[in-house]
């Protein structure tokens, strides 16, 4: 079946604006993850959903960042009052299980540029 | 502190040559260890993972990695690289009880010379 998809692939916005980034996980995957990858760095954990609930949002950098997954499938990462430092590639991943060995499947990412 | 170090930012090898990408980690407990590959415009793809047992693990695309507990290393190897292996490679470690947080290295960009 289809892999993890993310839209848009690129988003350019102005400082102070609000953005939404969407993630469509693989069908049937209960776990969903958001990461942020800055240039020259590995991914940085943001938030993890188990079903509809955020099981761990400890990676969200501040209260401008929020994510939802209302029906346990599609997730939206929302960033308010964007800052230039928010510019990065935002990655979404999903997995069928949450045990240590469960393989995560990553989407291609959304490149966010804040001018 | 928990960390993953990939000492080489870039590595250039000739097509057909052997490859070794280094990964060292610092982790308080016994971790799960992963190698991922990221090609331009593609999502991160899992190459291989180590949990326990045989310290030499085989992955996809002809890659293998060896876990050396005494050296806190998990180096990735391939006997003969192909031009299609040009990509960025990430080492990551995570807890055994869940996988929702991984600690990632900064990546090594592999360049293949024809």
Coordinates of C-alpha atoms in Angstrom, one line a residue:
Chain A
X1 CA 0.0 0.0 0.0
X2 CA 0.9 3.6 0.0
X3 CA 3.6 4.9 2.3
X4 CA 3.5 7.9 4.7
X5 CA 2.6 11.0 2.8
X6 CA 3.1 14.6 3.9
X7 CA 1.7 17.8 2.6
X8 CA 2.7 20.3 1.5
X9 CA 6.2 19.2 0.4
X10 CA 7.4 22.8 0.7
X11 CA 5.9 25.7 2.7
X12 CA 7.3 29.2 2.6
X13 CA 5.8 31.6 5.1
X14 CA 6.5 35.0 6.7
X15 CA 7.6 35.5 10.3
X16 CA 4.6 35.6 12.6
X17 CA 2.2 33.6 10.4
X18 CA 0.4 30.4 11.3
X19 CA 1.1 27.2 9.4
X20 CA -0.3 23.7 9.4
X21 CA 1.6 20.6 8.2
X22 CA -0.3 17.4 7.4
X23 CA 0.7 13.8 7.8
X24 CA -1.1 10.8 6.4
X25 CA 0.3 7.6 8.0
X26 CA 0.2 4.2 6.6
X27 CA -3.3 2.7 7.0
X28 CA -3.6 0.7 10.2
X29 CA -0.6 2.2 12.0
X30 CA -1.6 3.2 15.5
X31 CA 1.6 5.1 16.3
X32 CA 2.5 8.4 14.7
X33 CA 5.6 10.5 15.3
X34 CA 6.7 14.0 14.3
X35 CA 10.3 15.0 14.1
X36 CA 12.1 18.1 13.0
X37 CA 15.3 18.0 11.1
X38 CA 17.5 21.1 10.8
X39 CA 20.2 21.4 8.2
X40 CA 23.2 19.1 8.9
X41 CA 21.4 17.5 11.9
X42 CA 19.6 14.3 12.6
X43 CA 15.9 14.3 13.3
X44 CA 14.8 15.7 16.6
X45 CA 11.8 14.2 18.3
X46 CA 8.7 16.4 18.7
X47 CA 5.7 14.4 19.6
X48 CA 4.3 10.8 19.6
X49 CA 0.7 9.8 19.2
X50 CA -0.7 6.4 20.2
X51 CA -4.1 6.4 18.5
X52 CA -5.8 9.8 19.0
X53 CA -3.9 10.8 22.1
X54 CA -0.5 12.4 22.4
X55 CA 1.4 9.9 24.5
X56 CA 4.4 12.1 24.7
X57 CA 4.7 15.7 23.6
X58 CA 7.9 16.4 25.5
X59 CA 9.8 17.3 22.4
X60 CA 7.7 20.2 21.4
X61 CA 9.9 23.2 21.7
X62 CA 7.3 25.7 23.1
X63 CA 3.6 26.4 23.2
X64 CA 3.6 27.8 19.7
X65 CA 3.7 24.2 18.5
X66 CA 0.7 21.9 18.7
X67 CA -0.3 18.7 17.0
X68 CA -3.6 16.8 16.7
X69 CA -4.7 13.4 15.5
X70 CA -8.5 13.6 16.0
X71 CA -9.5 10.3 14.4
X72 CA -6.4 8.3 15.0
X73 CA -5.2 8.5 11.5
X74 CA -4.2 11.8 9.8
X75 CA -2.2 14.2 12.0
X76 CA -1.7 18.0 11.7
X77 CA 1.2 19.8 13.2
X78 CA 0.3 23.4 13.9
X79 CA 2.8 26.2 14.4
X80 CA 1.7 29.6 15.6
X81 CA 3.5 32.9 15.2
X82 CA 6.3 31.3 13.2
X83 CA 9.9 32.4 13.8
X84 CA 12.8 32.1 11.5
X85 CA 14.3 29.5 13.8
X86 CA 11.4 27.2 13.0
X87 CA 12.7 26.7 9.4
X88 CA 13.5 23.0 9.1
X89 CA 12.2 19.8 7.5
X90 CA 9.4 18.4 9.5
X91 CA 9.2 14.6 9.3
X92 CA 6.3 12.4 10.1
X93 CA 6.6 8.6 10.7
X94 CA 4.2 5.9 11.6
X95 CA 4.5 2.4 13.0
X96 CA 2.2 -0.5 13.6
X97 CA 3.5 -1.2 17.1
X98 CA 5.2 0.9 19.7
X99 CA 7.7 -1.7 21.1
X100 CA 11.3 -1.0 20.8
X101 CA 11.8 -3.0 17.7
X102 CA 8.8 -1.7 15.7
X103 CA 9.9 -0.3 12.4
X104 CA 9.0 3.3 11.7
X105 CA 8.1 4.4 8.2
X106 CA 9.0 7.9 7.4
X107 CA 7.4 10.3 5.0
X108 CA 9.4 12.6 2.7
X109 CA 9.0 15.6 4.9
X110 CA 7.7 19.1 4.6
X111 CA 10.4 21.8 4.2
X112 CA 9.3 24.8 6.1
X113 CA 11.0 28.1 5.4
X114 CA 10.1 31.1 7.5
X115 CA 11.2 34.4 5.9
Chain B
X1 CA 24.3 12.4 28.7
X2 CA 22.9 10.3 25.9
X3 CA 24.3 11.0 22.5
X4 CA 25.2 9.5 19.2
X5 CA 28.3 10.6 17.3
X6 CA 29.0 10.1 13.7
X7 CA 32.5 11.5 13.3
X8 CA 32.5 11.8 9.6
X9 CA 30.4 14.5 8.1
X10 CA 31.3 13.4 4.5
X11 CA 32.9 10.3 3.1
X12 CA 33.9 9.8 -0.5
X13 CA 34.5 6.3 -1.9
X14 CA 34.9 4.9 -5.4
X15 CA 32.2 2.8 -6.8
X16 CA 33.1 -0.8 -6.1
X17 CA 35.2 0.0 -3.0
X18 CA 34.3 -1.1 0.5
X19 CA 32.6 1.2 3.0
X20 CA 32.6 1.7 6.7
X21 CA 30.6 4.4 8.4
X22 CA 31.3 5.0 12.1
X23 CA 28.8 5.4 14.9
X24 CA 29.6 5.8 18.6
X25 CA 27.0 6.2 21.2
X26 CA 26.7 7.1 24.9
X27 CA 23.6 5.6 26.5
X28 CA 22.8 4.7 30.1
X29 CA 21.0 1.5 29.4
X30 CA 21.2 -1.2 26.8
X31 CA 19.9 0.4 23.7
X32 CA 18.3 -0.6 20.5
X33 CA 20.6 0.5 17.6
X34 CA 19.5 1.5 14.1
X35 CA 20.9 2.7 10.8
X36 CA 18.8 4.7 8.5
X37 CA 19.4 6.0 5.0
X38 CA 18.0 9.2 3.6
X39 CA 18.1 9.8 -0.2
X40 CA 17.3 13.2 -1.6
X41 CA 13.5 13.8 -1.7
X42 CA 12.9 10.4 0.1
X43 CA 11.9 9.5 3.5
X44 CA 14.3 7.9 6.0
X45 CA 14.5 4.2 5.3
X46 CA 15.6 1.6 7.9
X47 CA 18.7 -0.3 6.8
X48 CA 19.1 -2.5 9.8
X49 CA 18.6 -2.7 13.6
X50 CA 20.2 -4.5 16.5
X51 CA 18.4 -5.6 19.7
X52 CA 20.3 -8.5 21.0
X53 CA 22.0 -11.8 20.0
X54 CA 24.5 -12.0 17.2
X55 CA 26.4 -8.7 17.2
X56 CA 26.7 -8.8 13.4
X57 CA 23.4 -7.8 11.8
X58 CA 22.5 -7.9 8.2
X59 CA 20.3 -5.3 6.6
X60 CA 18.9 -4.4 3.3
X61 CA 20.8 -3.4 0.2
X62 CA 23.8 -5.5 1.2
X63 CA 24.6 -3.5 4.3
X64 CA 25.7 -5.0 7.6
X65 CA 26.6 -3.5 11.0
X66 CA 28.6 -4.8 14.0
X67 CA 27.7 -4.0 17.6
X68 CA 30.8 -3.7 19.8
X69 CA 29.7 -3.1 23.4
X70 CA 33.2 -2.5 24.7
X71 CA 33.7 0.3 22.2
X72 CA 30.1 1.6 22.3
X73 CA 30.1 1.4 18.5
X74 CA 27.8 0.3 15.8
X75 CA 29.6 0.8 12.5
X76 CA 27.9 0.2 9.2
X77 CA 29.7 -1.6 6.4
X78 CA 29.3 -2.6 2.8
X79 CA 31.8 -4.7 0.9
X80 CA 31.2 -3.0 -2.5
X81 CA 29.3 0.3 -2.9
X82 CA 27.2 1.2 -5.9
X83 CA 26.5 4.7 -7.2
X84 CA 22.9 4.3 -5.9
X85 CA 24.2 4.2 -2.4
X86 CA 25.0 7.9 -2.5
X87 CA 22.8 9.3 0.3
X88 CA 23.0 10.4 3.9
X89 CA 23.2 7.8 6.6
X90 CA 22.0 8.2 10.1
X91 CA 22.8 6.1 13.2
X92 CA 20.2 6.2 16.0
X93 CA 19.7 4.6 19.4
X94 CA 16.6 4.2 21.5
X95 CA 15.3 2.6 24.6
X96 CA 14.4 -1.0 24.7
X97 CA 11.0 -0.5 26.3
X98 CA 9.6 1.8 23.7
X99 CA 10.7 3.4 20.5
X100 CA 9.0 6.7 20.4
X101 CA 12.2 8.6 21.1
X102 CA 15.4 8.0 19.2
X103 CA 18.6 9.8 19.7
X104 CA 20.1 10.5 16.3
X105 CA 23.5 11.2 15.0
X106 CA 24.1 14.2 12.7
X107 CA 24.5 11.9 9.7
X108 CA 27.3 11.0 7.3
X109 CA 26.9 12.0 3.7
X110 CA 28.2 9.3 1.3
X111 CA 29.6 10.5 -2.0
X112 CA 30.4 7.9 -4.7
X113 CA 33.2 8.6 -7.2
X114 CA 32.6 6.9 -10.6

